Coordinates of C-alpha atoms and ligand atoms in Angstrom, one line a residue:
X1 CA 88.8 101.9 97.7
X2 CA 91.8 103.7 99.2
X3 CA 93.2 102.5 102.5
X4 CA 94.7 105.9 103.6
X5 CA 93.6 107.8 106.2
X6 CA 95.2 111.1 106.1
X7 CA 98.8 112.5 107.2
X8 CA 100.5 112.3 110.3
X9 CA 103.4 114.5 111.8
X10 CA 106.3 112.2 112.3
X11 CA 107.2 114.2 115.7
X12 CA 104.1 115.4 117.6
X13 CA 101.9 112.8 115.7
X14 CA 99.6 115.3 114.6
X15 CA 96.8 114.9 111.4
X16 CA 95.4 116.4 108.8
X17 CA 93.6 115.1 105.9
X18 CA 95.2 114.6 102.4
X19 CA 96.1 117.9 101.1
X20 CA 99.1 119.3 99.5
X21 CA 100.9 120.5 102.9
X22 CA 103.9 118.8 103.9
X23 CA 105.1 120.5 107.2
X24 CA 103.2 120.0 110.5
X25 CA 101.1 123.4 111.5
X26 CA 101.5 122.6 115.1
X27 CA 105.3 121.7 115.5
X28 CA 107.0 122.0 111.8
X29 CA 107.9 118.2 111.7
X30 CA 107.3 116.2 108.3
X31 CA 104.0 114.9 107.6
X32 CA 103.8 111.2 106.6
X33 CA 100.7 109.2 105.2
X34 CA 99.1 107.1 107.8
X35 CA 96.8 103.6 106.5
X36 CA 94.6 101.4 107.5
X37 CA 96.5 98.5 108.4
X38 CA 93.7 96.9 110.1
X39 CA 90.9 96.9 107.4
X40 CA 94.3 96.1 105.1
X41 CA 94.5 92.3 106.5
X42 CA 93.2 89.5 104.7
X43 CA 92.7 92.1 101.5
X44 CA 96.0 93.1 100.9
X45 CA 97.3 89.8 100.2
X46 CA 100.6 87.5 98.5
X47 CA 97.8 86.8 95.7
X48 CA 96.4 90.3 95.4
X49 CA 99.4 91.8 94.9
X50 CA 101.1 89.2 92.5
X51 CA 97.6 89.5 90.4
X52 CA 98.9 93.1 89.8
X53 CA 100.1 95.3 86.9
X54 CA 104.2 94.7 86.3
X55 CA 105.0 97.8 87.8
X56 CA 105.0 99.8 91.0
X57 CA 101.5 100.1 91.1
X58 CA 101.1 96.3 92.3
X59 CA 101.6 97.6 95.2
X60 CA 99.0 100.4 94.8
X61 CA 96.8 99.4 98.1
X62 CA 100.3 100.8 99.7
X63 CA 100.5 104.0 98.3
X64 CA 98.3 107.2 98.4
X65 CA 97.4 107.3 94.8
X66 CA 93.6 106.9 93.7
X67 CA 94.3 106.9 90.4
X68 CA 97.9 106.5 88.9
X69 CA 98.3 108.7 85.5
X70 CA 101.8 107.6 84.7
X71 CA 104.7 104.8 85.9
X72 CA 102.7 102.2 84.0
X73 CA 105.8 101.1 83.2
X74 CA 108.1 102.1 85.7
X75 CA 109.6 99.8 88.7
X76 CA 109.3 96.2 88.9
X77 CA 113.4 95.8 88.2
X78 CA 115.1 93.2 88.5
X79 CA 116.7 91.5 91.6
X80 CA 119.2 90.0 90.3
X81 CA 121.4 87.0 92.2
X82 CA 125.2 88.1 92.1
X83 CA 127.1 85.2 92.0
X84 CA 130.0 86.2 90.5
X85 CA 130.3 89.1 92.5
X86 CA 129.7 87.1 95.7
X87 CA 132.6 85.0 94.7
X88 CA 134.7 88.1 94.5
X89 CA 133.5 89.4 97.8
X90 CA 133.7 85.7 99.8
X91 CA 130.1 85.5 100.1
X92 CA 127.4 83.3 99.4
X93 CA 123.8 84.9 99.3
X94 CA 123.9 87.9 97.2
X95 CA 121.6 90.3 95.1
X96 CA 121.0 93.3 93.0
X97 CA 118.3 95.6 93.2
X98 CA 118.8 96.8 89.9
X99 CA 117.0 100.0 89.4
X100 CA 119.7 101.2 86.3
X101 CA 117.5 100.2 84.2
X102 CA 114.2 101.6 85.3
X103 CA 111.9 102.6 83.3
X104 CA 111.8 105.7 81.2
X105 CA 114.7 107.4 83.0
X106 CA 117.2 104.8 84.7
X107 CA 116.8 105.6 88.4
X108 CA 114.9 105.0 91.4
X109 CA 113.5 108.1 91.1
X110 CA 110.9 107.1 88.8
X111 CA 109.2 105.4 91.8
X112 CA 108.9 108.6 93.9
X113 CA 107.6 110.6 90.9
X114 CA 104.8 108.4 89.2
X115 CA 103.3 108.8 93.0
X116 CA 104.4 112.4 93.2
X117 CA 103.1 113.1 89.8
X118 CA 100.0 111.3 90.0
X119 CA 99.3 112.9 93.2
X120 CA 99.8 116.3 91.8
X121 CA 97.1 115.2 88.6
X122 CA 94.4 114.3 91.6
X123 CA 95.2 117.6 93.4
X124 CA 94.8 119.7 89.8
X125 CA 97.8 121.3 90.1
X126 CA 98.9 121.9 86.1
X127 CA 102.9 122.8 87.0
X128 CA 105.2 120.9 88.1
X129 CA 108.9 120.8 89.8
X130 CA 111.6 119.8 91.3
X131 CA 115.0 120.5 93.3
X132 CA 117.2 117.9 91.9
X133 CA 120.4 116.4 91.9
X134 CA 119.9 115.3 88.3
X135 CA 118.3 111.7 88.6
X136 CA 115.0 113.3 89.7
X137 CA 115.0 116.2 87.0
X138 CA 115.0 113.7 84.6
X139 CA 112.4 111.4 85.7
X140 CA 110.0 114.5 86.7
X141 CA 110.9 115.9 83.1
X142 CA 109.3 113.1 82.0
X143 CA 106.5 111.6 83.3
X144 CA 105.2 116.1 83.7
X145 CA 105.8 115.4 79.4
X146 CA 103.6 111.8 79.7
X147 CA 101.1 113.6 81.7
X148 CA 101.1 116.8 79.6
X149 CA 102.3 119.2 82.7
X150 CA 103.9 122.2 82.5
X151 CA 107.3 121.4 84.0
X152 CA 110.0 123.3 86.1
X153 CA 113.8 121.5 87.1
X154 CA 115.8 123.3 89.4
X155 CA 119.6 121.7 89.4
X156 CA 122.7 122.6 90.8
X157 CA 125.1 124.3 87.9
X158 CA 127.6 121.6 87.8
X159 CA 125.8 118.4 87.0
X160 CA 126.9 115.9 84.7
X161 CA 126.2 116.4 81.1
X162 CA 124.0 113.0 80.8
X163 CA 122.2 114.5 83.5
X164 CA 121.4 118.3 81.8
X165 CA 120.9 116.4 78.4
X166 CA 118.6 113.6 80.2
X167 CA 116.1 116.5 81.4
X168 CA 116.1 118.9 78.4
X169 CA 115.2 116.7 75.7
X170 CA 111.2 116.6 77.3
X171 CA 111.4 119.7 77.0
X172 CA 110.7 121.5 80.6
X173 CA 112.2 125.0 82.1
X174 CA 115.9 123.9 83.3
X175 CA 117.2 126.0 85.6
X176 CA 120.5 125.9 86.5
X177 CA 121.6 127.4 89.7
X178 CA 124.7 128.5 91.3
X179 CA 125.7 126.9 94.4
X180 CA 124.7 123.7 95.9
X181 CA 121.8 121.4 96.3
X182 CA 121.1 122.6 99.2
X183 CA 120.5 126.5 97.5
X184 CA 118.5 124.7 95.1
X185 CA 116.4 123.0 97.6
X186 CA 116.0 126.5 99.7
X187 CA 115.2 128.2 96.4
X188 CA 112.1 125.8 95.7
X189 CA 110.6 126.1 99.0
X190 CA 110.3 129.8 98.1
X191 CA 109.1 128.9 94.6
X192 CA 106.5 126.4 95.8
X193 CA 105.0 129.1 98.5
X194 CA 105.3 132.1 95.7
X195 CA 103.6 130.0 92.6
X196 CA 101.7 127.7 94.1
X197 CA 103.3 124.8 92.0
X198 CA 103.9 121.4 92.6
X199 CA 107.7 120.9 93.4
X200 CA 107.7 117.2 94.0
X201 CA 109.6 117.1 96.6
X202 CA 109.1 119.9 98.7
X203 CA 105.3 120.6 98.8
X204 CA 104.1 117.2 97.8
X205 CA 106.9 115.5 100.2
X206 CA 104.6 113.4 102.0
X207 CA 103.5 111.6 98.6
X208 CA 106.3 111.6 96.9
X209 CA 108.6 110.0 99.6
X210 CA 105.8 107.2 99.7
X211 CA 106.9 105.9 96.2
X212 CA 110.2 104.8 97.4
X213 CA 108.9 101.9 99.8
X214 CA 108.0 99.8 96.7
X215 CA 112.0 98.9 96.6
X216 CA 111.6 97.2 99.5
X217 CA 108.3 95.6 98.7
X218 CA 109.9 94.4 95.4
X219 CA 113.1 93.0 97.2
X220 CA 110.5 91.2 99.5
X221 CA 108.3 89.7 96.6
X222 CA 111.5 89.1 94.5
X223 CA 112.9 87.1 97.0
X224 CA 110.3 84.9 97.6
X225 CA 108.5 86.8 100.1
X226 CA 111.4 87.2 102.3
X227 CA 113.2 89.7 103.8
X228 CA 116.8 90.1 103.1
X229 CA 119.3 90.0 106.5
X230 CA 121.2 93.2 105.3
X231 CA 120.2 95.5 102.9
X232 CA 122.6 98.5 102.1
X233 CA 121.1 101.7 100.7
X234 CA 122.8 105.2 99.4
X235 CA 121.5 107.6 101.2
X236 CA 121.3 111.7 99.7
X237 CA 118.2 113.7 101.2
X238 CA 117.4 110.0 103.5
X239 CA 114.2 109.5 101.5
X240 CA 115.0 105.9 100.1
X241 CA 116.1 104.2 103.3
X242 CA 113.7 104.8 105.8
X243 CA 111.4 103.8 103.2
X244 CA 112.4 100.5 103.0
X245 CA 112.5 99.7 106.2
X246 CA 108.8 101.2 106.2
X247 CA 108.2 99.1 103.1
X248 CA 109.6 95.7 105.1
X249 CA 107.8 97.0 108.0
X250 CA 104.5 97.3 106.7
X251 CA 105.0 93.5 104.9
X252 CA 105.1 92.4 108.5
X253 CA 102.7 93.8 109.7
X254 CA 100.4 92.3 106.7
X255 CA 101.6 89.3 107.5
X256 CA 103.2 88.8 104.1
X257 CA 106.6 88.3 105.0
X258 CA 108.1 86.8 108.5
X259 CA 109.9 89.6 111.0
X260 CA 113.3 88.2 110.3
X261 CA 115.0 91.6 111.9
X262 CA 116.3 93.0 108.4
X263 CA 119.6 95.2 108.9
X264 CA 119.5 98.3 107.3
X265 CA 122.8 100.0 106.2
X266 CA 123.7 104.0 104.8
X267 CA 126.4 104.1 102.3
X268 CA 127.6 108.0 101.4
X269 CA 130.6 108.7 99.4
X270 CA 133.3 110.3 101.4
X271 CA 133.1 113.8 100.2
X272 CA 129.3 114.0 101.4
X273 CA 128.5 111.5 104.5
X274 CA 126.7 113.9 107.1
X275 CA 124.4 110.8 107.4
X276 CA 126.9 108.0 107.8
X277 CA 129.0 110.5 110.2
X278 CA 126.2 110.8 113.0
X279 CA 125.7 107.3 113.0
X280 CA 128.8 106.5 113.2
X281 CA 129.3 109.1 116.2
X282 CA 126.0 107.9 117.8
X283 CA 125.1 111.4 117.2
X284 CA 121.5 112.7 116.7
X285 CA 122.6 115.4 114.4
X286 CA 123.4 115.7 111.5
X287 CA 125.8 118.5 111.0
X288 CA 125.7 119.8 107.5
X289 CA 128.5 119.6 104.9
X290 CA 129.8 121.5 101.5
X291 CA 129.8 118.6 99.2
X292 CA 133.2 117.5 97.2
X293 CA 132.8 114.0 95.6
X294 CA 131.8 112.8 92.0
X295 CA 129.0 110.9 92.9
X296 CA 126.9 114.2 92.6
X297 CA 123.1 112.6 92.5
X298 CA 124.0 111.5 96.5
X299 CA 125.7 114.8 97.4
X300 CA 123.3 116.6 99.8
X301 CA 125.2 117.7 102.4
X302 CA 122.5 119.2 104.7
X303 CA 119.5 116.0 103.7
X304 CA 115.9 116.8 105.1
X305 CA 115.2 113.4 106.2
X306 CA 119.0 112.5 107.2
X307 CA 117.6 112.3 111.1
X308 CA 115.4 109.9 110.0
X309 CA 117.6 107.8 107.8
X310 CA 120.3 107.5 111.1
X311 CA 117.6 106.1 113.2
X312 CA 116.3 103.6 110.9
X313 CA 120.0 102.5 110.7
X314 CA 120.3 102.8 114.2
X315 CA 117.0 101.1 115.2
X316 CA 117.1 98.2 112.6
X317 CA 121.5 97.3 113.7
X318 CA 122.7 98.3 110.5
X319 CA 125.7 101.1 110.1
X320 CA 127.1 103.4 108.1
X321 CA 130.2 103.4 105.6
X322 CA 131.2 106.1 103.1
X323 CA 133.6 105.6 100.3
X324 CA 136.1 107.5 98.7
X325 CA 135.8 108.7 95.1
X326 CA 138.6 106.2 94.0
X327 CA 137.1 103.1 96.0
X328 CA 133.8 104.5 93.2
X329 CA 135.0 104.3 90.7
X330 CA 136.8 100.8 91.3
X331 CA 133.5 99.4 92.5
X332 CA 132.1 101.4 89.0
X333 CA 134.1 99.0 87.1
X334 CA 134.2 95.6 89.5
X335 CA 130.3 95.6 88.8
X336 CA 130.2 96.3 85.3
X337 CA 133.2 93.5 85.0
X338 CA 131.3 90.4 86.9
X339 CA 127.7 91.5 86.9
X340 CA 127.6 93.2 83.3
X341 CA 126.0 96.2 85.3
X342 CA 126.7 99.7 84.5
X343 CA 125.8 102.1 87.2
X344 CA 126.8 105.6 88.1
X345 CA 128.7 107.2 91.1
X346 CA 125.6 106.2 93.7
X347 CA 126.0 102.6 93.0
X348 CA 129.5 102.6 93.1
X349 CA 129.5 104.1 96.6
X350 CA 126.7 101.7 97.6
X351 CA 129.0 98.7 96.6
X352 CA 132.0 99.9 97.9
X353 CA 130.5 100.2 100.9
X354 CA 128.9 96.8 101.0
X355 CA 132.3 95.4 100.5
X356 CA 134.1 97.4 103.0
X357 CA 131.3 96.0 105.3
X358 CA 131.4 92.3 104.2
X359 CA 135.6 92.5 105.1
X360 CA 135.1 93.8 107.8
X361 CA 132.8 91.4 109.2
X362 CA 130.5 93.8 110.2
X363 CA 127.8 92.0 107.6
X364 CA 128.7 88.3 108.0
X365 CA 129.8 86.7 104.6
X366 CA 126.9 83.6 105.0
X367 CA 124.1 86.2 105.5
X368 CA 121.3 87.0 102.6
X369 CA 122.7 90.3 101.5
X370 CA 121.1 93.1 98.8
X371 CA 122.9 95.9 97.3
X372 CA 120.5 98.6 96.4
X373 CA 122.1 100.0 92.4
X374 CA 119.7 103.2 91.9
X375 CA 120.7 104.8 88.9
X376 CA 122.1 104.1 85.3
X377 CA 126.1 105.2 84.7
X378 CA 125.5 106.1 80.7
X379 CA 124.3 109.3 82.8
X380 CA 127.7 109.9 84.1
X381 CA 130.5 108.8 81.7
X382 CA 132.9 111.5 82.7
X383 CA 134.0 109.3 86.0
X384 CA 135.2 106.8 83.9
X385 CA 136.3 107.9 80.6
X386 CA 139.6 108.6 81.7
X387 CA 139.6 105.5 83.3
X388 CA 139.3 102.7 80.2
X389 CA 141.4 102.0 77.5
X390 CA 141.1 103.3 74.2
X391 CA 140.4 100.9 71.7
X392 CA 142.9 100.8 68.7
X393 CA 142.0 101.0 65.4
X394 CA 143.3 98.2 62.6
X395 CA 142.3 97.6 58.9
X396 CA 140.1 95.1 58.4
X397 CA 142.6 92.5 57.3
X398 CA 143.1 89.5 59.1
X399 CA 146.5 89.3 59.8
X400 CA 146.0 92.8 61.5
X401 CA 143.7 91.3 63.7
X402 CA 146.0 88.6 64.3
X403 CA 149.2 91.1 65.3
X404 CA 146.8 92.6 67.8
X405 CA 145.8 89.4 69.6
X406 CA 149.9 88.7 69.8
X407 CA 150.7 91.9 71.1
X408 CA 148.0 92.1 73.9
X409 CA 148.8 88.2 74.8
X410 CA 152.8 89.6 75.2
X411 CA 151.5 93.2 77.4
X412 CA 147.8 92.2 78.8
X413 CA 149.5 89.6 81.8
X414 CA 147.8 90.8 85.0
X415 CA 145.4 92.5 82.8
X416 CA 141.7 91.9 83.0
X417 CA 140.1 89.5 79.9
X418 CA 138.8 91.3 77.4
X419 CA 141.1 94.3 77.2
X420 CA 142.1 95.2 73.9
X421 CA 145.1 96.9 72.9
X422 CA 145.8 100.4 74.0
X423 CA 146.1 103.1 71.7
Ligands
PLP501 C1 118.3 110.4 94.6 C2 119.2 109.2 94.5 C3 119.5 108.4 95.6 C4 119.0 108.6 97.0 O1 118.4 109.7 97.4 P1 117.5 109.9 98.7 O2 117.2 111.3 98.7 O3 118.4 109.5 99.9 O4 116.4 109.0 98.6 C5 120.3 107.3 95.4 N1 120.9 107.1 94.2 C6 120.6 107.8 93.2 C7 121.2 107.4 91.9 C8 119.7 108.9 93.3 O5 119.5 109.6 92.2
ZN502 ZN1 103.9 118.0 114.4

């Protein structure tokens, strides 16, 4: 039994039943889906939900899906406790959400598109697509190949090569296309209106945008049905944030977890911080920008629910950071050194950030703190490949060995442990 009663305009709060529409008839605004919270209670419980699958879809009653047809495996990542990171940073209550290593593509993106996808499978629409910054071409790729869709990707013409690779080996239409994400995004309206497909995040918006609250309802569950004090979230098109503060919100409201006044915060990357600008302005608007940065699956310079991302920053006391492509690639490396983590561009800006927030006392250093890591940096070795050293190549004699330990001992002082020799 489903507990969703249909869709709601965010703005003007009209409904419509569940359909594949996404903008309001009466005023344009964003639809949203709208549950039953009431006949929710007492159902949709702490035990219900840990009697669930090990995946997203424990949190099923949550989500507008009838019947899931992929993401069996997808979500439930770990939350892992930092503690050598906190050490770094002067802080004592610190955690990962660790969605690099989500299942089958290494993003968060795999939790918006087993709703998306499923949704599209109840609907009977037999294509599907997406305007992507990479992450999400290669999660639709492949749960449209698990599902046995027809599949389009639309991507801006200069991603990384993980990310090109990461979509064409399922085998769907990539098209590259000239100019920003925000052409791309403009060109799939038009496709979804001309074709009648399913672009994932266009026409099913509503649906898709719904998978992203089970981050937060994992963070919740993970920490013991709590809610962190701060949480700090990269923010692209401002699907992921808002939705965990809907996600927290709606474990209130259940009574699952105490109100505890969670602080949500936006981290962009320097080169692409529309978002982070207007809160940090006080602004209402969010004035578009022509990306520049390396952290490409976050550069949306004009984000459809950026508005909404600001307030729930806004309304929840959090704020907004942005880092510079060099304070990346440093955080890049800092979490792969203490946390054995490799993430990509996104979660180098959303750690940056957390640390420019944590010195600056803005997120007090004794305060539970989670730092969201949403994609996977095999994807995106070119931002660091100039960056580590070469490792040298010896015979495989002993005393070679031997010379090379001497030499680094003599030239690695100040250098991190574990470097081995330069070429
Ligand atoms: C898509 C993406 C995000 C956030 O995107 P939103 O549109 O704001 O939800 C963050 N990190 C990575 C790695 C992504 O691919
Ligand atoms: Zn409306």
């Amino acid at each position: 039994m489903s507990y969703v009663l249909g869709l709601k305009c965010k703005e003007c709060g009209h409904r419509v039943p569940v359909s594949a529409v996404h903008v309001c008839e009466a005023c344009f605004g964003p639809y949203e889906v709208e549950y039953d919270y009431a006949r929710m209670k007492g159902k949709v419980t702490r035990e219900s939900i840990e009697k669930g699958p090990k995946s997203l879809w424990r949190y099923k009653d949550l989500l507008p899906v009838d019947k899931p047809v992929t993401g069996f495996h997808s979500g439930f990542t770990p939350l892992k406790r930092a503690d050598r990171l906190a050490r770094e940073l002067g802080c004592s209550q610190l955690w990962i959400k660790d969605d690099s290593c989500n299942y089958p593509t290494y993003s968060y993106k795999e939790r918006v598109v087993s709703v998306a996808i499923s949704k599209a499978v109840e609907f009977g629409f037999d294509t599907v697509g997406c305007a992507s910054t990479g992450n999400l071409a290669n999660s639709v790729a492949s749960h449209a190949a698990q599902a046995g869709l027809r599949c389009f990707v639309m991507i801006p013409h200069d991603l990384e090569q993980g990310k090109v690779l990461g979509s064409l080996i399922f085998a769907p239409t990539v098209v590259r296309i000239r100019g920003t994400y925000d052409d791309v995004n403009r060109l799939c309206t038009e496709i979804a209106d001309k074709y009648g497909w399913a672009i994932v995040n266009v026409n099913l918006r509503p649906y898709y945008t719904e998978g992203a609250k089970t981050f937060g309802f994992e963070i919740a569950e993970q920490l013991g049905w709590k809610l962190p004090q701060h949480t700090i979230v990269p923010t692209a098109g401002g699907t992921i944030l808002p939705k965990i503060y809907k996600a927290y919100k709606e474990f209130i409201e259940l009574g699952l977890v105490e109100d505890t006044k969670p602080k949500i915060y936006s981290a962009q990357a320097a080169g692409c911080n529309p978002v982070v600008k207007a809160i940090q302005n006080g602004s209402d608007i969010i004035e578009p920008q022509k990306p520049n940065t390396i952290a490409k699956s976050i550069a949306i310079g004009n984000p459809a629910d950026g508005y909404y991302a600001a307030n729930v920053v806004r309304d929840s006391g959090g704020w907004g950071e942005s880092a510079t492509d060099r304070e990346i690639v440093d955080a890049i490396k800092l979490l792969a050194r203490l946390e054995g983590i490799w993430t990509e561009p996104a979660g180098g800006t959303t750690l940056a950030v957390a640390m420019k927030l944590i010195a600056s006392g803005r997120i007090p250093k004794n305060e539970s703190i989670v730092i969201s890591i949403t994609g996977n940096g095999l994807k995106t070795q070119e931002v660091v490949v100039d960056e580590l050293v070469t490792p040298r190549v010896i015979e495989a004699k002993l005393n070679e060995f031997d010379g090379l330990l001497e030499e680094n001992a003599a030239k690695a002082k100040g250098e991190p442990v574990g470097v081995l020799a330069e070429v």
